């Protein structure tokens, strides 16, 4: 009598805890960005998002099982200054770094005009030469820049078709924020430590990422 009445209860509690734990892990893997960013991302039918480790930036994306070269990206940051730029790019080289990155950069000018373009970040541009819009090998469609006055969110969005050299299971991506621009030319501010760190290798399928920023910073300190 005793065992026949407790067993269903035990099974029920076990089932309940199973539902609970899967429910919780589902939420944490889908919605690990701020609510404001998640709302804006959802408005673009972006389903994945996460907070990036630097610059207060948040990243959203979609990928497709049937075509892993096709992705959508959405990057956002709170920007309180009247001028600024926001960049996101992917690097086909083995390491996540700025040089070699094929980037999309959105610029907000003091007169309120918003522009967005593609940029090939070369060793020269990293060293401070003029960074002008250029063709990149990644196919970019529907690139959009938005500034929401109400919450100061600055976002860029694009649909990309990557070449086969990129692998969305270990995509080297780079992001950057700046506060000065001239027309379509974003100006680099003196590279502080965070500029070095704003790269990681992300698995767009699992949301996992690896950052080598700390390691590189240690190397720099040893060298200097
Ligand atoms: C959602 O997106 C549309 C256009 O894509 C825009 O007009 C609208 O303001 C957006 N809504 C929010 C809450 O961001
Ligand atoms: C972008 O720059 C790289 C060198 O970093 C160069 O090999 C490549 O051809 C450039 N791409 C385009 C489309 O100009
Ligand atoms: C995306 O861009 C294509 C052309 O490249 C256009 O036909 C389509 O309407 C755009 N979609 C949206 C949602 O803006
Ligand atoms: C992409 O990377 C993953 C993980 O390293 C690997 O298993 C997979 O084979 C790679 N895909 C291609 C097309 O190279
Ligand atoms: C804002 O300034 C830029 C660069 O000087 C110019 O190209 C653009 O037309 C201006 N936009 C407006 C709305 O005045």
Short mmCIF file of C-alpha atoms and ligand atoms in Angstrom, two decimals:
data_model
loop_
_atom_site.label_atom_id
_atom_site.label_comp_id
_atom_site.label_asym_id
_atom_site.label_seq_id
_atom_site.Cartn_x
_atom_site.Cartn_y
_atom_site.Cartn_z
CA UNK A 1 0.00 0.00 0.00
CA UNK A 2 2.72 2.40 1.06
CA UNK A 3 4.99 1.87 -1.92
CA UNK A 4 2.26 1.93 -4.55
CA UNK A 5 1.17 5.42 -3.49
CA UNK A 6 4.66 6.94 -3.18
CA UNK A 7 6.11 5.65 -6.41
CA UNK A 8 3.85 7.73 -8.71
CA UNK A 9 4.59 10.75 -6.51
CA UNK A 10 8.33 10.18 -6.86
CA UNK A 11 7.99 9.76 -10.60
CA UNK A 12 5.87 12.88 -10.79
CA UNK A 13 8.43 14.95 -8.87
CA UNK A 14 11.22 13.55 -11.02
CA UNK A 15 9.32 14.48 -14.19
CA UNK A 16 8.60 17.92 -12.80
CA UNK A 17 12.25 18.56 -11.97
CA UNK A 18 13.21 17.38 -15.46
CA UNK A 19 10.80 19.88 -17.05
CA UNK A 20 12.10 22.55 -14.74
CA UNK A 21 15.78 21.97 -15.41
CA UNK A 22 15.38 21.75 -19.19
CA UNK A 23 13.18 24.83 -19.10
CA UNK A 24 15.81 26.79 -17.25
CA UNK A 25 18.70 25.69 -19.44
CA UNK A 26 16.65 26.60 -22.51
CA UNK A 27 16.09 30.13 -21.25
CA UNK A 28 19.71 30.68 -20.29
CA UNK A 29 21.01 29.51 -23.65
CA UNK A 30 18.56 31.61 -25.65
CA UNK A 31 18.37 34.80 -23.67
CA UNK A 32 21.73 35.73 -22.24
CA UNK A 33 21.59 39.33 -23.39
CA UNK A 34 19.78 42.28 -21.86
CA UNK A 35 16.04 42.49 -22.21
CA UNK A 36 16.26 45.71 -24.25
CA UNK A 37 18.67 44.12 -26.71
CA UNK A 38 16.65 40.91 -26.85
CA UNK A 39 13.53 42.89 -27.74
CA UNK A 40 15.30 44.73 -30.56
CA UNK A 41 16.88 41.50 -31.83
CA UNK A 42 13.52 39.70 -31.78
CA UNK A 43 12.08 42.51 -33.88
CA UNK A 44 14.57 41.46 -36.58
CA UNK A 45 13.71 37.79 -36.05
CA UNK A 46 17.10 37.21 -34.45
CA UNK A 47 16.83 34.26 -32.08
CA UNK A 48 20.29 33.87 -30.51
CA UNK A 49 22.04 36.47 -28.40
CA UNK A 50 24.70 36.99 -25.78
CA UNK A 51 26.57 39.72 -23.98
CA UNK A 52 30.07 40.17 -25.34
CA UNK A 53 32.90 40.37 -22.79
CA UNK A 54 34.01 43.93 -23.64
CA UNK A 55 32.80 47.44 -24.49
CA UNK A 56 29.28 46.75 -23.18
CA UNK A 57 28.41 45.27 -26.57
CA UNK A 58 25.77 42.62 -27.18
CA UNK A 59 25.62 40.24 -30.11
CA UNK A 60 22.70 38.49 -31.74
CA UNK A 61 22.66 36.05 -34.64
CA UNK A 62 20.80 33.44 -36.66
CA UNK A 63 22.25 30.47 -38.49
CA UNK A 64 20.61 27.86 -40.68
CA UNK A 65 21.20 24.11 -40.49
CA UNK A 66 20.54 23.67 -44.21
CA UNK A 67 23.02 26.38 -45.24
CA UNK A 68 25.77 27.11 -42.75
CA UNK A 69 27.30 29.82 -44.92
CA UNK A 70 24.27 32.02 -44.42
CA UNK A 71 24.05 33.96 -41.16
CA UNK A 72 22.44 37.10 -39.83
CA UNK A 73 24.21 39.31 -37.34
CA UNK A 74 23.00 42.03 -34.99
CA UNK A 75 25.32 44.05 -32.76
CA UNK A 76 24.29 46.65 -30.24
CA UNK A 77 25.79 49.02 -27.72
CA UNK A 78 24.57 51.98 -25.69
CA UNK A 79 26.06 55.12 -27.12
CA UNK A 80 25.53 58.41 -25.36
CA UNK A 81 27.78 60.60 -27.53
CA UNK A 82 26.42 62.47 -30.55
CA UNK A 83 29.05 60.88 -32.80
CA UNK A 84 30.26 57.32 -32.92
CA UNK A 85 30.75 54.11 -34.82
CA UNK A 86 30.10 50.45 -34.26
CA UNK A 87 31.93 47.66 -36.05
CA UNK A 88 31.48 43.92 -36.36
CA UNK A 89 33.55 41.62 -38.51
CA UNK A 90 34.72 38.10 -39.12
CA UNK A 91 38.31 37.13 -39.68
CA UNK A 92 39.13 34.23 -42.01
CA UNK A 93 42.61 33.85 -40.52
CA UNK A 94 43.36 31.27 -37.85
CA UNK A 95 43.33 33.71 -34.95
CA UNK A 96 40.70 36.22 -33.90
CA UNK A 97 42.33 39.59 -34.51
CA UNK A 98 41.57 42.97 -36.07
CA UNK A 99 43.95 42.76 -39.05
CA UNK A 100 42.38 40.69 -41.82
CA UNK A 101 38.85 41.24 -40.54
CA UNK A 102 36.06 41.77 -43.09
CA UNK A 103 33.91 44.26 -41.24
CA UNK A 104 30.61 46.09 -41.32
CA UNK A 105 30.79 49.52 -39.73
CA UNK A 106 27.87 51.76 -38.85
CA UNK A 107 28.59 55.44 -38.31
CA UNK A 108 26.53 58.10 -36.56
CA UNK A 109 27.53 61.64 -37.47
CA UNK A 110 26.88 64.72 -35.31
CA UNK A 111 24.19 65.96 -37.75
CA UNK A 112 22.23 62.80 -37.04
CA UNK A 113 22.92 61.03 -40.33
CA UNK A 114 23.48 57.29 -40.11
CA UNK A 115 25.61 55.39 -42.62
CA UNK A 116 26.79 51.80 -42.87
CA UNK A 117 29.41 50.21 -45.08
CA UNK A 118 31.77 47.29 -45.52
CA UNK A 119 35.48 47.62 -44.73
CA UNK A 120 38.52 45.45 -45.29
CA UNK A 121 40.71 45.91 -42.21
CA UNK A 122 44.29 45.54 -43.38
CA UNK A 123 47.60 45.94 -41.56
CA UNK A 124 47.78 49.49 -42.96
CA UNK A 125 44.38 50.53 -41.63
CA UNK A 126 45.26 49.11 -38.24
CA UNK A 127 48.34 51.32 -38.19
CA UNK A 128 46.20 54.42 -38.59
CA UNK A 129 45.95 54.98 -42.33
CA UNK A 130 42.62 56.06 -43.73
CA UNK A 131 40.00 53.39 -43.30
CA UNK A 132 37.60 53.77 -46.21
CA UNK A 133 34.65 51.61 -47.24
CA UNK A 134 35.66 48.84 -49.62
CA UNK A 135 34.45 45.61 -51.13
CA UNK A 136 34.81 42.53 -48.96
CA UNK A 137 34.67 38.88 -49.91
CA UNK A 138 31.70 38.25 -47.62
CA UNK A 139 28.37 38.90 -49.37
CA UNK A 140 26.47 41.46 -47.31
CA UNK A 141 22.78 42.18 -47.80
CA UNK A 142 20.22 44.30 -45.98
CA UNK A 143 22.81 46.04 -43.86
CA UNK A 144 21.01 48.38 -41.52
CA UNK A 145 22.05 50.83 -38.85
CA UNK A 146 19.67 52.09 -36.19
CA UNK A 147 19.87 54.54 -33.36
CA UNK A 148 17.05 54.45 -30.85
CA UNK A 149 16.95 57.86 -29.21
CA UNK A 150 14.79 56.65 -26.30
CA UNK A 151 17.32 54.19 -24.88
CA UNK A 152 20.49 55.33 -26.72
CA UNK A 153 20.88 51.93 -28.35
CA UNK A 154 23.07 51.93 -31.43
CA UNK A 155 22.72 48.76 -33.54
CA UNK A 156 23.89 47.27 -36.82
CA UNK A 157 22.26 44.38 -38.65
CA UNK A 158 23.15 42.43 -41.81
CA UNK A 159 22.52 39.22 -43.70
CA UNK A 160 25.78 37.58 -44.66
CA UNK A 161 26.88 34.81 -46.97
CA UNK A 162 30.28 33.61 -45.84
CA UNK A 163 32.90 31.93 -47.98
CA UNK A 164 33.82 28.33 -47.20
CA UNK A 165 36.96 29.51 -45.40
CA UNK A 166 34.74 30.55 -42.49
CA UNK A 167 33.34 27.94 -40.12
CA UNK A 168 30.41 29.00 -37.93
CA UNK A 169 31.42 26.41 -35.32
CA UNK A 170 34.60 28.39 -34.73
CA UNK A 171 34.07 31.83 -36.16
CA UNK A 172 36.68 34.44 -35.31
CA UNK A 173 34.71 37.59 -34.76
CA UNK A 174 35.72 41.10 -33.81
CA UNK A 175 33.76 44.08 -32.54
CA UNK A 176 34.73 47.65 -31.81
CA UNK A 177 33.19 50.93 -30.75
CA UNK A 178 34.59 54.37 -31.47
CA UNK A 179 33.60 57.92 -30.70
CA UNK A 180 35.00 59.84 -33.62
CA UNK A 181 34.40 59.67 -37.37
CA UNK A 182 34.74 61.82 -40.45
CA UNK A 183 32.09 61.07 -43.09
CA UNK A 184 32.55 57.36 -43.87
CA UNK A 185 35.90 57.15 -42.11
CA UNK A 186 35.87 55.76 -38.56
CA UNK A 187 38.75 57.10 -36.50
CA UNK A 188 40.64 54.79 -34.21
CA UNK A 189 41.17 56.10 -30.75
CA UNK A 190 44.50 55.33 -29.06
CA UNK A 191 44.40 51.59 -28.59
CA UNK A 192 43.70 50.94 -24.97
CA UNK A 193 43.68 47.41 -23.63
CA UNK A 194 40.06 46.74 -24.46
CA UNK A 195 40.72 47.34 -28.15
CA UNK A 196 43.06 44.38 -28.05
CA UNK A 197 40.53 42.20 -26.25
CA UNK A 198 37.44 42.71 -28.40
CA UNK A 199 37.78 39.48 -30.32
CA UNK A 200 36.84 35.90 -29.67
CA UNK A 201 36.21 32.60 -31.37
CA UNK A 202 32.51 31.79 -31.19
CA UNK A 203 30.52 28.68 -31.96
CA UNK A 204 27.29 30.08 -33.38
CA UNK A 205 25.59 26.70 -32.93
CA UNK A 206 26.21 26.41 -29.19
CA UNK A 207 26.86 30.07 -28.19
CA UNK A 208 30.15 28.99 -26.64
CA UNK A 209 33.12 31.25 -27.12
CA UNK A 210 36.80 31.33 -26.41
CA UNK A 211 38.73 34.51 -25.85
CA UNK A 212 42.47 34.71 -26.23
CA UNK A 213 42.57 38.35 -25.15
CA UNK A 214 43.95 37.69 -21.68
CA UNK A 215 46.68 35.50 -23.03
CA UNK A 216 47.68 38.09 -25.59
CA UNK A 217 47.70 40.86 -23.00
CA UNK A 218 50.12 38.82 -20.92
CA UNK A 219 52.36 38.35 -23.96
CA UNK A 220 52.37 42.10 -24.59
CA UNK A 221 53.34 42.81 -21.02
CA UNK A 222 56.18 40.33 -21.16
CA UNK A 223 57.47 41.87 -24.36
CA UNK A 224 57.39 45.50 -23.20
C1 LIG B 1 10.73 46.96 -35.22
O1 LIG B 1 11.23 47.09 -36.54
C2 LIG B 1 10.53 47.99 -37.36
C3 LIG B 1 11.14 47.97 -38.74
O2 LIG B 1 11.93 46.86 -38.98
C4 LIG B 1 10.57 49.37 -36.75
O3 LIG B 1 9.82 50.27 -37.52
C5 LIG B 1 10.05 49.33 -35.32
O4 LIG B 1 10.23 50.60 -34.71
C6 LIG B 1 10.78 48.30 -34.52
N1 LIG B 1 10.21 48.19 -33.18
C7 LIG B 1 10.98 48.16 -32.08
C8 LIG B 1 10.23 48.00 -30.79
O5 LIG B 1 12.19 48.23 -32.12
C1 LIG B 2 41.29 42.58 -48.14
O1 LIG B 2 42.59 42.68 -47.59
C2 LIG B 2 43.34 41.48 -47.70
C3 LIG B 2 44.66 41.71 -46.99
O2 LIG B 2 44.43 41.86 -45.60
C4 LIG B 2 43.52 41.12 -49.16
O3 LIG B 2 44.22 39.89 -49.27
C5 LIG B 2 42.16 40.98 -49.83
O4 LIG B 2 42.31 40.75 -51.22
C6 LIG B 2 41.35 42.25 -49.62
N1 LIG B 2 40.01 42.03 -50.14
C7 LIG B 2 39.45 42.83 -51.05
C8 LIG B 2 38.07 42.46 -51.50
O5 LIG B 2 39.98 43.81 -51.47
C1 LIG B 3 17.02 42.56 -48.43
O1 LIG B 3 17.72 42.94 -49.60
C2 LIG B 3 17.15 42.43 -50.80
C3 LIG B 3 18.04 42.84 -51.94
O2 LIG B 3 19.40 42.64 -51.65
C4 LIG B 3 15.74 42.99 -50.97
O3 LIG B 3 15.15 42.44 -52.12
C5 LIG B 3 14.91 42.64 -49.74
O4 LIG B 3 13.65 43.27 -49.83
C6 LIG B 3 15.58 43.09 -48.47
N1 LIG B 3 14.83 42.61 -47.33
C7 LIG B 3 14.52 43.39 -46.31
C8 LIG B 3 13.77 42.74 -45.21
O5 LIG B 3 14.85 44.55 -46.24
C1 LIG B 4 33.99 23.33 -38.62
O1 LIG B 4 34.60 23.21 -37.35
C2 LIG B 4 34.13 22.10 -36.60
C3 LIG B 4 34.74 22.20 -35.20
O2 LIG B 4 36.11 22.44 -35.24
C4 LIG B 4 34.51 20.82 -37.32
O3 LIG B 4 34.03 19.70 -36.61
C5 LIG B 4 33.89 20.83 -38.72
O4 LIG B 4 34.30 19.72 -39.46
C6 LIG B 4 34.29 22.11 -39.48
N1 LIG B 4 33.55 22.17 -40.71
C7 LIG B 4 34.13 22.38 -41.89
C8 LIG B 4 33.21 22.45 -43.06
O5 LIG B 4 35.33 22.53 -41.99
C1 LIG B 5 25.62 65.00 -42.45
O1 LIG B 5 26.98 65.20 -42.72
C2 LIG B 5 27.53 64.36 -43.73
C3 LIG B 5 29.01 64.58 -43.80
O2 LIG B 5 29.36 65.90 -43.75
C4 LIG B 5 26.80 64.62 -45.05
O3 LIG B 5 27.33 63.77 -46.07
C5 LIG B 5 25.33 64.36 -44.87
O4 LIG B 5 24.62 64.67 -46.05
C6 LIG B 5 24.77 65.18 -43.71
N1 LIG B 5 23.42 64.74 -43.44
C7 LIG B 5 22.43 65.59 -43.16
C8 LIG B 5 21.08 64.99 -42.88
O5 LIG B 5 22.58 66.80 -43.14
#
